[in-house]
Amino acid sequence: MKWQPAIPAACLLATVQMALAQSQLCPSTGPNLIANGNFELGYYGFTSDFGRGLNNATKGGCGTQGWFVVAQADPHADWSCQLYPQAYSAQFGGPNTETDPNPAHPGNTAVITLATCNHPLPDHTTGAGYFLAIDPDAIAGRAYWKQKVTVCPNTDYVFSVWVRNISPGCGLPAPFFHFEVGGVPINTPTSYPACSWVQTDALWNSGNVQGEVWIQLVNDQPGCIANDVAIDDLFFGICGGTVLTGNDRYAFCGESAGMPFVLSGQATGFSPPQYQWQKFDPSKARWVDIAGATDSVYLIAAPGPDAAGYYRLLAAANGNNHSAHCATASAAIRIDAFPEYATQVAADICPGETYAGYPAAGTYVDTFLSVAGCDSIRTLFLRLRETYRVETKNTLCRGSTFDFNGRRLSAPGLYVDTLASLYGCDSIVALELELLPRRFLDNDTSFCYVPNAFSPNDDGVNDLFVPYFADIDFKTYEFRIFDRWGSLLFATRDPAAGWNGKHRGRNCAGGVYTYFMLIETGDCANLTFEGTISLIK
């Protein structure tokens, strides 16, 4: 399977270029080509035939009219609601003044807020944002608002705006204006007497027009009173878009779907539309044209793992498909190719246990459905491991202990322990422990012979005093020799070691010496030997 990661958020947003309905005349639209159409960036991006604020009014046959402000307040409530800062008036205050290209420039952000004019007038966008208020003068044909946009040929566009009458008391004759593109009216002048926000729009086909054009709202109600207007949420964009007419999700299991996939869509707003299917390339994080896929329908005849991914249909007027502001794209279509798994499992069980519901050794084949609905085949090789019982016997001397799997035992009896085998099955170990009596065998000559004399003169005959044992499997052994005053002359724990008649490297005098031996055997018998030995010179 060729797994396809999700499209990055930024790319996914670019996939669906159609916006929510921005117009009463267009059920779907392309992106908005107007910068700052909701005036949340203040004066950025547009200009006007009037001046910014009452202090920059064009007047035009009136006493104080011919100005506009970006505000979130009723500009007629107080003269302070109508002023543009004097510090920026010389550069930006006059009519047809270009805005600073930096949206954050103080000349753009010098709007009328509730902090300077606490007379709220809800905007259309959020109810708490900004709108454009215009108090026209008496000269006809002046533009409330205007901006340059880039258009493409042979494309349908819609120009829309939300408008409300803000003349004091909603007076008449009320706002009256029309839309223009490239200096040409695209609708008949219309009156807007309502004191609430209403939407109005007009359609325009670009024909052979392409490149930058001015779009504007032009006043058709010159005069000094009762023609004040507020506008908000301007939109200019492609009237139409690209929509899917078939499925937006396909999926299959294994190496082949077993049937063709038909991707289809259609576009409106272009005369005529030109189509291009694209596939998202996650390694490049961008959409890539599919060669030859230039119809509204794209057939994937034999989908395999390479077909997995995201697809979309791009549409524009002829020749404009790769111009970002001229084309619209459909929502993404997703194709998933899920694998079918075949696995082998080897397992062990102990008597009385089960594995995957099976209680006996054998080979079992099961088919499961994965989360994607595909077959997964499992072959199970099940082995039965036996339990074991080991019985042992051992002896214990009185007063000693015996280690049994970490337990120190000091009493006779039968002890049982359960251990886990290599395969996890129980192994039972039984120990029968017998307590042996302790015996003392003093001077037992059947066990030990001790000479009564020796001659350490280095002649190779009888030079060492060494006891002789029938068995030297001792647990402990001590052999000591003393002189007649009780001084220790020789000591050893080695049953094979003997005394050479010396003490600290010097020959001892001839005479009688006393010896002691203490022996503990492996059968709980203790032997003690004592006697005398004659050292002959």
PDB file of N, CA, C and O in Angstrom, residues 3-49:
ATOM      1  N   TRP A   3       0.718   4.654   1.444  1.00  0.00           N
ATOM      2  CA  TRP A   3      -0.059   5.445   2.399  1.00  0.00           C
ATOM      3  C   TRP A   3       0.070   6.909   2.068  1.00  0.00           C
ATOM      4  O   TRP A   3       1.155   7.399   1.727  1.00  0.00           O
ATOM      5  N   GLN A   4      -1.046   7.626   2.166  1.00  0.00           N
ATOM      6  CA  GLN A   4      -1.051   9.046   1.858  1.00  0.00           C
ATOM      7  C   GLN A   4      -1.279   9.856   3.120  1.00  0.00           C
ATOM      8  O   GLN A   4      -2.293   9.693   3.782  1.00  0.00           O
ATOM      9  N   PRO A   5      -0.327  10.734   3.501  1.00  0.00           N
ATOM     10  CA  PRO A   5      -0.552  11.584   4.675  1.00  0.00           C
ATOM     11  C   PRO A   5      -1.606  12.625   4.394  1.00  0.00           C
ATOM     12  O   PRO A   5      -1.930  12.921   3.244  1.00  0.00           O
ATOM     13  N   ALA A   6      -2.159  13.162   5.447  1.00  0.00           N
ATOM     14  CA  ALA A   6      -3.159  14.210   5.290  1.00  0.00           C
ATOM     15  C   ALA A   6      -2.545  15.444   4.650  1.00  0.00           C
ATOM     16  O   ALA A   6      -1.362  15.733   4.816  1.00  0.00           O
ATOM     17  N   ILE A   7      -3.360  16.159   3.876  1.00  0.00           N
ATOM     18  CA  ILE A   7      -2.884  17.396   3.272  1.00  0.00           C
ATOM     19  C   ILE A   7      -2.649  18.423   4.370  1.00  0.00           C
ATOM     20  O   ILE A   7      -3.478  18.583   5.250  1.00  0.00           O
ATOM     21  N   PRO A   8      -1.482  19.123   4.351  1.00  0.00           N
ATOM     22  CA  PRO A   8      -1.278  20.188   5.337  1.00  0.00           C
ATOM     23  C   PRO A   8      -2.407  21.191   5.305  1.00  0.00           C
ATOM     24  O   PRO A   8      -3.008  21.444   4.256  1.00  0.00           O
ATOM     25  N   ALA A   9      -2.707  21.774   6.461  1.00  0.00           N
ATOM     26  CA  ALA A   9      -3.862  22.665   6.583  1.00  0.00           C
ATOM     27  C   ALA A   9      -3.827  23.793   5.568  1.00  0.00           C
ATOM     28  O   ALA A   9      -4.829  24.123   4.955  1.00  0.00           O
ATOM     29  N   ALA A  10      -2.645  24.390   5.376  1.00  0.00           N
ATOM     30  CA  ALA A  10      -2.545  25.521   4.451  1.00  0.00           C
ATOM     31  C   ALA A  10      -2.892  25.088   3.036  1.00  0.00           C
ATOM     32  O   ALA A  10      -3.550  25.815   2.289  1.00  0.00           O
ATOM     33  N   CYS A  11      -2.444  23.868   2.653  1.00  0.00           N
ATOM     34  CA  CYS A  11      -2.744  23.389   1.307  1.00  0.00           C
ATOM     35  C   CYS A  11      -4.212  23.024   1.168  1.00  0.00           C
ATOM     36  O   CYS A  11      -4.806  23.181   0.112  1.00  0.00           O
ATOM     37  N   LEU A  12      -4.798  22.492   2.234  1.00  0.00           N
ATOM     38  CA  LEU A  12      -6.196  22.107   2.178  1.00  0.00           C
ATOM     39  C   LEU A  12      -7.076  23.337   2.021  1.00  0.00           C
ATOM     40  O   LEU A  12      -8.055  23.328   1.291  1.00  0.00           O
ATOM     41  N   LEU A  13      -6.688  24.426   2.688  1.00  0.00           N
ATOM     42  CA  LEU A  13      -7.459  25.657   2.531  1.00  0.00           C
ATOM     43  C   LEU A  13      -7.381  26.139   1.091  1.00  0.00           C
ATOM     44  O   LEU A  13      -8.343  26.639   0.532  1.00  0.00           O
ATOM     45  N   ALA A  14      -6.210  25.956   0.479  1.00  0.00           N
ATOM     46  CA  ALA A  14      -6.064  26.380  -0.900  1.00  0.00           C
ATOM     47  C   ALA A  14      -6.833  25.482  -1.856  1.00  0.00           C
ATOM     48  O   ALA A  14      -7.152  25.865  -2.963  1.00  0.00           O
ATOM     49  N   THR A  15      -7.145  24.262  -1.419  1.00  0.00           N
ATOM     50  CA  THR A  15      -7.859  23.323  -2.270  1.00  0.00           C
ATOM     51  C   THR A  15      -9.265  23.821  -2.567  1.00  0.00           C
ATOM     52  O   THR A  15      -9.744  23.780  -3.688  1.00  0.00           O
ATOM     53  N   VAL A  16      -9.932  24.293  -1.543  1.00  0.00           N
ATOM     54  CA  VAL A  16     -11.312  24.744  -1.711  1.00  0.00           C
ATOM     55  C   VAL A  16     -11.297  26.253  -1.784  1.00  0.00           C
ATOM     56  O   VAL A  16     -11.341  26.937  -0.777  1.00  0.00           O
ATOM     57  N   GLN A  17     -11.202  26.772  -2.991  1.00  0.00           N
ATOM     58  CA  GLN A  17     -11.090  28.212  -3.145  1.00  0.00           C
ATOM     59  C   GLN A  17     -12.450  28.895  -3.169  1.00  0.00           C
ATOM     60  O   GLN A  17     -12.541  30.109  -3.112  1.00  0.00           O
ATOM     61  N   MET A  18     -13.503  28.094  -3.266  1.00  0.00           N
ATOM     62  CA  MET A  18     -14.829  28.702  -3.221  1.00  0.00           C
ATOM     63  C   MET A  18     -15.121  29.190  -1.811  1.00  0.00           C
ATOM     64  O   MET A  18     -14.851  28.495  -0.846  1.00  0.00           O
ATOM     65  N   ALA A  19     -15.657  30.365  -1.692  1.00  0.00           N
ATOM     66  CA  ALA A  19     -15.993  30.913  -0.391  1.00  0.00           C
ATOM     67  C   ALA A  19     -17.460  30.663  -0.103  1.00  0.00           C
ATOM     68  O   ALA A  19     -18.197  30.141  -0.933  1.00  0.00           O
ATOM     69  N   LEU A  20     -17.876  31.009   1.113  1.00  0.00           N
ATOM     70  CA  LEU A  20     -19.300  31.024   1.395  1.00  0.00           C
ATOM     71  C   LEU A  20     -19.961  32.041   0.468  1.00  0.00           C
ATOM     72  O   LEU A  20     -19.312  32.965  -0.032  1.00  0.00           O
ATOM     73  N   ALA A  21     -21.234  31.890   0.238  1.00  0.00           N
ATOM     74  CA  ALA A  21     -21.920  32.774  -0.701  1.00  0.00           C
ATOM     75  C   ALA A  21     -21.703  34.229  -0.320  1.00  0.00           C
ATOM     76  O   ALA A  21     -22.100  34.673   0.745  1.00  0.00           O
ATOM     77  N   GLN A  22     -21.009  34.976  -1.192  1.00  0.00           N
ATOM     78  CA  GLN A  22     -20.723  36.385  -0.954  1.00  0.00           C
ATOM     79  C   GLN A  22     -21.712  37.283  -1.690  1.00  0.00           C
ATOM     80  O   GLN A  22     -21.584  38.493  -1.659  1.00  0.00           O
ATOM     81  N   SER A  23     -22.670  36.652  -2.326  1.00  0.00           N
ATOM     82  CA  SER A  23     -23.553  37.415  -3.195  1.00  0.00           C
ATOM     83  C   SER A  23     -24.914  36.745  -3.268  1.00  0.00           C
ATOM     84  O   SER A  23     -25.022  35.516  -3.166  1.00  0.00           O
ATOM     85  N   GLN A  24     -25.932  37.564  -3.446  1.00  0.00           N
ATOM     86  CA  GLN A  24     -27.269  37.028  -3.684  1.00  0.00           C
ATOM     87  C   GLN A  24     -27.381  36.433  -5.081  1.00  0.00           C
ATOM     88  O   GLN A  24     -28.225  35.572  -5.331  1.00  0.00           O
ATOM     89  N   LEU A  25     -26.515  36.877  -5.992  1.00  0.00           N
ATOM     90  CA  LEU A  25     -26.609  36.450  -7.381  1.00  0.00           C
ATOM     91  C   LEU A  25     -25.771  35.210  -7.678  1.00  0.00           C
ATOM     92  O   LEU A  25     -25.979  34.577  -8.707  1.00  0.00           O
ATOM     93  N   CYS A  26     -24.819  34.873  -6.802  1.00  0.00           N
ATOM     94  CA  CYS A  26     -23.899  33.761  -7.059  1.00  0.00           C
ATOM     95  C   CYS A  26     -23.965  32.760  -5.912  1.00  0.00           C
ATOM     96  O   CYS A  26     -23.587  33.105  -4.779  1.00  0.00           O
ATOM     97  N   PRO A  27     -24.399  31.539  -6.172  1.00  0.00           N
ATOM     98  CA  PRO A  27     -24.419  30.535  -5.096  1.00  0.00           C
ATOM     99  C   PRO A  27     -23.022  30.152  -4.623  1.00  0.00           C
ATOM    100  O   PRO A  27     -22.840  29.703  -3.502  1.00  0.00           O
ATOM    101  N   SER A  28     -22.032  30.310  -5.485  1.00  0.00           N
ATOM    102  CA  SER A  28     -20.652  30.053  -5.093  1.00  0.00           C
ATOM    103  C   SER A  28     -19.749  31.073  -5.757  1.00  0.00           C
ATOM    104  O   SER A  28     -20.052  31.590  -6.826  1.00  0.00           O
ATOM    105  N   THR A  29     -18.644  31.357  -5.096  1.00  0.00           N
ATOM    106  CA  THR A  29     -17.722  32.372  -5.599  1.00  0.00           C
ATOM    107  C   THR A  29     -16.289  31.929  -5.400  1.00  0.00           C
ATOM    108  O   THR A  29     -15.990  31.045  -4.605  1.00  0.00           O
ATOM    109  N   GLY A  30     -15.394  32.592  -6.125  1.00  0.00           N
ATOM    110  CA  GLY A  30     -13.970  32.409  -5.910  1.00  0.00           C
ATOM    111  C   GLY A  30     -13.505  33.268  -4.752  1.00  0.00           C
ATOM    112  O   GLY A  30     -14.314  33.847  -4.016  1.00  0.00           O
ATOM    113  N   PRO A  31     -12.193  33.363  -4.539  1.00  0.00           N
ATOM    114  CA  PRO A  31     -11.676  34.174  -3.437  1.00  0.00           C
ATOM    115  C   PRO A  31     -11.944  35.658  -3.644  1.00  0.00           C
ATOM    116  O   PRO A  31     -12.104  36.129  -4.766  1.00  0.00           O
ATOM    117  N   ASN A  32     -11.982  36.370  -2.528  1.00  0.00           N
ATOM    118  CA  ASN A  32     -12.208  37.820  -2.574  1.00  0.00           C
ATOM    119  C   ASN A  32     -10.928  38.511  -3.026  1.00  0.00           C
ATOM    120  O   ASN A  32      -9.868  38.372  -2.411  1.00  0.00           O
ATOM    121  N   LEU A  33     -11.010  39.290  -4.111  1.00  0.00           N
ATOM    122  CA  LEU A  33      -9.848  40.004  -4.627  1.00  0.00           C
ATOM    123  C   LEU A  33      -9.651  41.354  -3.958  1.00  0.00           C
ATOM    124  O   LEU A  33      -8.647  42.026  -4.201  1.00  0.00           O
ATOM    125  N   ILE A  34     -10.587  41.756  -3.111  1.00  0.00           N
ATOM    126  CA  ILE A  34     -10.500  43.040  -2.430  1.00  0.00           C
ATOM    127  C   ILE A  34      -9.679  42.889  -1.157  1.00  0.00           C
ATOM    128  O   ILE A  34      -9.905  41.963  -0.366  1.00  0.00           O
ATOM    129  N   ALA A  35      -8.734  43.777  -0.960  1.00  0.00           N
ATOM    130  CA  ALA A  35      -7.956  43.811   0.279  1.00  0.00           C
ATOM    131  C   ALA A  35      -8.709  44.645   1.305  1.00  0.00           C
ATOM    132  O   ALA A  35      -9.179  45.743   0.999  1.00  0.00           O
ATOM    133  N   ASN A  36      -8.834  44.106   2.514  1.00  0.00           N
ATOM    134  CA  ASN A  36      -9.450  44.844   3.621  1.00  0.00           C
ATOM    135  C   ASN A  36     -10.900  45.215   3.322  1.00  0.00           C
ATOM    136  O   ASN A  36     -11.350  46.324   3.635  1.00  0.00           O
ATOM    137  N   GLY A  37     -11.640  44.275   2.772  1.00  0.00           N
ATOM    138  CA  GLY A  37     -13.034  44.569   2.440  1.00  0.00           C
ATOM    139  C   GLY A  37     -13.925  44.732   3.654  1.00  0.00           C
ATOM    140  O   GLY A  37     -15.022  45.297   3.546  1.00  0.00           O
ATOM    141  N   ASN A  38     -13.457  44.265   4.846  1.00  0.00           N
ATOM    142  CA  ASN A  38     -14.275  44.430   6.056  1.00  0.00           C
ATOM    143  C   ASN A  38     -13.774  45.563   6.947  1.00  0.00           C
ATOM    144  O   ASN A  38     -14.297  45.758   8.044  1.00  0.00           O
ATOM    145  N   PHE A  39     -12.736  46.290   6.484  1.00  0.00           N
ATOM    146  CA  PHE A  39     -12.207  47.488   7.142  1.00  0.00           C
ATOM    147  C   PHE A  39     -11.601  47.224   8.518  1.00  0.00           C
ATOM    148  O   PHE A  39     -11.358  48.176   9.269  1.00  0.00           O
ATOM    149  N   GLU A  40     -11.328  45.949   8.822  1.00  0.00           N
ATOM    150  CA  GLU A  40     -10.684  45.666  10.107  1.00  0.00           C
ATOM    151  C   GLU A  40      -9.227  46.118  10.115  1.00  0.00           C
ATOM    152  O   GLU A  40      -8.605  46.200  11.181  1.00  0.00           O
ATOM    153  N   LEU A  41      -8.659  46.415   8.925  1.00  0.00           N
ATOM    154  CA  LEU A  41      -7.307  46.987   8.841  1.00  0.00           C
ATOM    155  C   LEU A  41      -7.359  48.497   8.632  1.00  0.00           C
ATOM    156  O   LEU A  41      -6.409  49.095   8.119  1.00  0.00           O
ATOM    157  N   GLY A  42      -8.444  49.090   9.036  1.00  0.00           N
ATOM    158  CA  GLY A  42      -8.548  50.559   8.959  1.00  0.00           C
ATOM    159  C   GLY A  42      -8.620  51.062   7.530  1.00  0.00           C
ATOM    160  O   GLY A  42      -9.424  50.603   6.724  1.00  0.00           O
ATOM    161  N   TYR A  43      -7.728  52.026   7.207  1.00  0.00           N
ATOM    162  CA  TYR A  43      -7.746  52.674   5.893  1.00  0.00           C
ATOM    163  C   TYR A  43      -6.880  51.946   4.864  1.00  0.00           C
ATOM    164  O   TYR A  43      -6.742  52.419   3.735  1.00  0.00           O
ATOM    165  N   TYR A  44      -6.337  50.817   5.242  1.00  0.00           N
ATOM    166  CA  TYR A  44      -5.409  50.108   4.368  1.00  0.00           C
ATOM    167  C   TYR A  44      -6.103  49.611   3.096  1.00  0.00           C
ATOM    168  O   TYR A  44      -7.199  49.057   3.143  1.00  0.00           O
ATOM    169  N   GLY A  45      -5.456  49.802   1.935  1.00  0.00           N
ATOM    170  CA  GLY A  45      -5.830  49.127   0.704  1.00  0.00           C
ATOM    171  C   GLY A  45      -6.773  49.863  -0.219  1.00  0.00           C
ATOM    172  O   GLY A  45      -6.981  49.417  -1.341  1.00  0.00           O
ATOM    173  N   PHE A  46      -7.395  50.975   0.179  1.00  0.00           N
ATOM    174  CA  PHE A  46      -8.373  51.646  -0.690  1.00  0.00           C
ATOM    175  C   PHE A  46      -8.181  53.167  -0.629  1.00  0.00           C
ATOM    176  O   PHE A  46      -7.453  53.688   0.221  1.00  0.00           O
ATOM    177  N   THR A  47      -8.865  53.839  -1.501  1.00  0.00           N
ATOM    178  CA  THR A  47      -8.885  55.297  -1.468  1.00  0.00           C
ATOM    179  C   THR A  47     -10.300  55.769  -1.812  1.00  0.00           C
ATOM    180  O   THR A  47     -11.223  54.956  -1.967  1.00  0.00           O
ATOM    181  N   SER A  48     -10.481  57.103  -1.908  1.00  0.00           N
ATOM    182  CA  SER A  48     -11.812  57.679  -2.123  1.00  0.00           C
ATOM    183  C   SER A  48     -11.652  59.039  -2.792  1.00  0.00           C
ATOM    184  O   SER A  48     -10.581  59.660  -2.743  1.00  0.00           O
ATOM    185  N   ASP A  49     -12.744  59.477  -3.421  1.00  0.00           N
ATOM    186  CA  ASP A  49     -12.726  60.838  -3.988  1.00  0.00           C
ATOM    187  C   ASP A  49     -12.978  61.895  -2.925  1.00  0.00           C
ATOM    188  O   ASP A  49     -12.944  63.095  -3.226  1.00  0.00           O
TER     189      ASP A  49
END
